[in-house]
């Protein structure tokens, strides 16, 4: 009868746990992790990886990260945008960054509700909760969008924007 191997690690496993892959651009280092997946789940990961031209590990990392964030901040989901994956407020299509953009200093939920009357208090709370946990990410989205002026778009894509005076 085979032992389950629980509670014991081989020398290889100990080395693997201590070996970290360092990612560029200041991202958190990755730790080698092994897990058993249902065959259908693995096939779905592989299909998504092939469709998006990424590795299975990158797809799994993104999905796990988003799932944990959605559990921490109920009412938030993630969607693909031209600028990448974006945290959105459930039932609205609005990005978290769009709602907190003008209120990030004081985070006054009453002012947000006045500016976005279609949002419920629960939706505003979800946006503010996500912002408080992932401030740097949301602020980066705000800054990126603030930099998109007609002039900057004209410089990047000549002829796309025409100014009328």
XYZ file of C-alpha atoms in Angstrom:
165
model
C 0.000 0.000 0.000
C 1.301 3.460 -0.931
C 1.895 6.050 1.708
C 0.081 9.325 1.160
C 3.319 11.195 1.785
C 1.586 13.714 4.006
C 3.773 15.411 6.515
C 7.039 14.544 4.829
C 9.013 16.466 2.261
C 11.765 15.284 0.030
C 14.968 17.242 -0.420
C 13.722 18.189 -3.897
C 10.502 19.639 -2.488
C 12.393 21.648 0.120
C 14.655 23.136 -2.564
C 11.663 23.848 -4.806
C 9.835 25.708 -2.052
C 12.868 27.882 -1.356
C 13.562 28.654 -5.028
C 11.826 31.814 -6.181
C 11.345 33.159 -9.668
C 11.879 36.927 -9.754
C 9.641 38.799 -12.168
C 10.652 42.112 -13.753
C 9.044 45.488 -13.019
C 8.828 45.082 -9.253
C 6.275 42.282 -9.191
C 6.254 39.973 -6.217
C 8.538 36.929 -6.638
C 6.789 33.668 -7.447
C 7.104 30.495 -5.405
C 6.977 27.099 -7.072
C 3.701 25.423 -6.109
C 2.335 22.063 -7.150
C -1.334 21.148 -6.996
C -3.615 18.534 -8.442
C -6.405 19.853 -10.650
C -9.443 18.221 -12.146
C -8.690 17.248 -15.749
C -11.483 19.500 -17.064
C -10.108 22.474 -15.135
C -6.621 21.894 -16.534
C -8.068 21.736 -20.074
C -9.904 25.025 -19.515
C -6.682 26.635 -18.264
C -4.787 25.340 -21.294
C -7.469 26.603 -23.686
C -7.441 30.047 -22.081
C -3.640 30.116 -22.152
C -3.590 29.198 -25.846
C -6.273 31.766 -26.707
C -4.482 34.557 -24.843
C -0.987 33.395 -25.849
C 0.177 33.090 -22.263
C 1.429 30.278 -20.085
C -0.920 28.100 -18.055
C 0.887 29.336 -14.933
C 0.221 32.992 -15.819
C -3.462 32.310 -16.481
C -3.840 30.341 -13.233
C -2.023 33.086 -11.297
C -4.347 35.767 -12.690
C -7.499 33.735 -12.031
C -6.486 32.879 -8.468
C -5.561 36.490 -7.741
C -8.877 37.768 -9.093
C -10.896 35.098 -7.272
C -9.274 35.998 -3.951
C -9.870 39.714 -4.565
C -13.538 39.072 -5.384
C -13.920 37.154 -2.122
C -12.265 39.979 -0.178
C -14.385 42.619 -1.906
C -17.865 41.234 -2.652
C -19.542 43.131 -5.474
C -16.375 43.446 -7.559
C -15.644 41.496 -10.733
C -12.945 41.689 -13.399
C -13.264 42.327 -17.123
C -10.980 42.772 -20.098
C -10.513 46.366 -21.200
C -8.199 47.745 -23.897
C -5.786 48.643 -21.082
C -5.931 45.144 -19.544
C -7.948 43.495 -16.783
C -9.924 45.978 -14.722
C -11.808 45.746 -11.429
C -15.455 46.628 -12.048
C -18.490 47.199 -9.875
C -21.028 44.406 -10.229
C -24.172 45.289 -12.166
C -22.807 48.521 -13.599
C -19.972 48.038 -16.066
C -18.188 50.896 -14.300
C -14.564 50.451 -13.346
C -13.666 51.074 -9.719
C -11.249 53.753 -10.927
C -14.100 55.609 -12.690
C -16.147 55.861 -9.508
C -13.385 56.837 -7.081
C -11.446 59.026 -9.546
C -12.852 62.325 -8.302
C -13.354 61.219 -4.703
C -10.116 59.414 -3.886
C -8.996 62.063 -1.404
C -12.014 62.073 0.892
C -13.799 58.831 -0.135
C -17.129 60.440 0.746
C -19.738 57.816 -0.139
C -22.514 60.428 -0.071
C -20.782 62.526 -2.725
C -20.149 59.416 -4.813
C -23.846 58.454 -4.564
C -24.796 61.976 -5.653
C -22.450 61.805 -8.657
C -23.543 58.243 -9.510
C -27.210 58.021 -8.448
C -27.592 54.688 -10.239
C -25.237 53.044 -7.715
C -26.587 51.465 -4.558
C -24.866 51.999 -1.234
C -23.569 48.405 -1.459
C -21.978 49.123 -4.844
C -20.302 52.287 -3.553
C -19.074 50.377 -0.502
C -17.637 47.642 -2.743
C -15.774 50.235 -4.824
C -14.371 52.007 -1.762
C -13.393 48.703 -0.152
C -11.527 47.633 -3.287
C -9.862 51.042 -3.508
C -8.733 50.898 0.124
C -7.159 47.455 -0.400
C -5.645 48.058 -3.853
C -5.049 51.801 -3.838
C -1.878 51.747 -5.976
C -3.532 49.680 -8.716
C -6.618 51.904 -8.863
C -4.538 55.087 -8.723
C -2.420 53.828 -11.640
C -5.622 53.391 -13.707
C -6.744 56.905 -12.744
C -3.355 58.379 -13.694
C -3.218 56.477 -16.996
C -6.643 57.765 -17.995
C -5.861 61.324 -16.893
C -2.862 61.279 -19.244
C -5.119 60.465 -22.223
C -5.689 63.905 -23.652
C -6.575 64.617 -27.285
C -3.051 66.004 -27.722
C -1.372 62.867 -26.353
C -3.550 60.658 -28.563
C -2.712 62.815 -31.614
C 1.015 62.434 -30.849
C 0.678 58.671 -30.467
C -1.750 58.128 -33.363
C -1.382 60.973 -35.885
C -4.587 61.645 -37.793
C -6.852 59.803 -35.360
C -7.999 62.957 -33.577
C -9.044 66.083 -35.432
C -9.339 69.316 -33.529
C -12.148 71.689 -34.430
C -11.775 75.282 -33.476
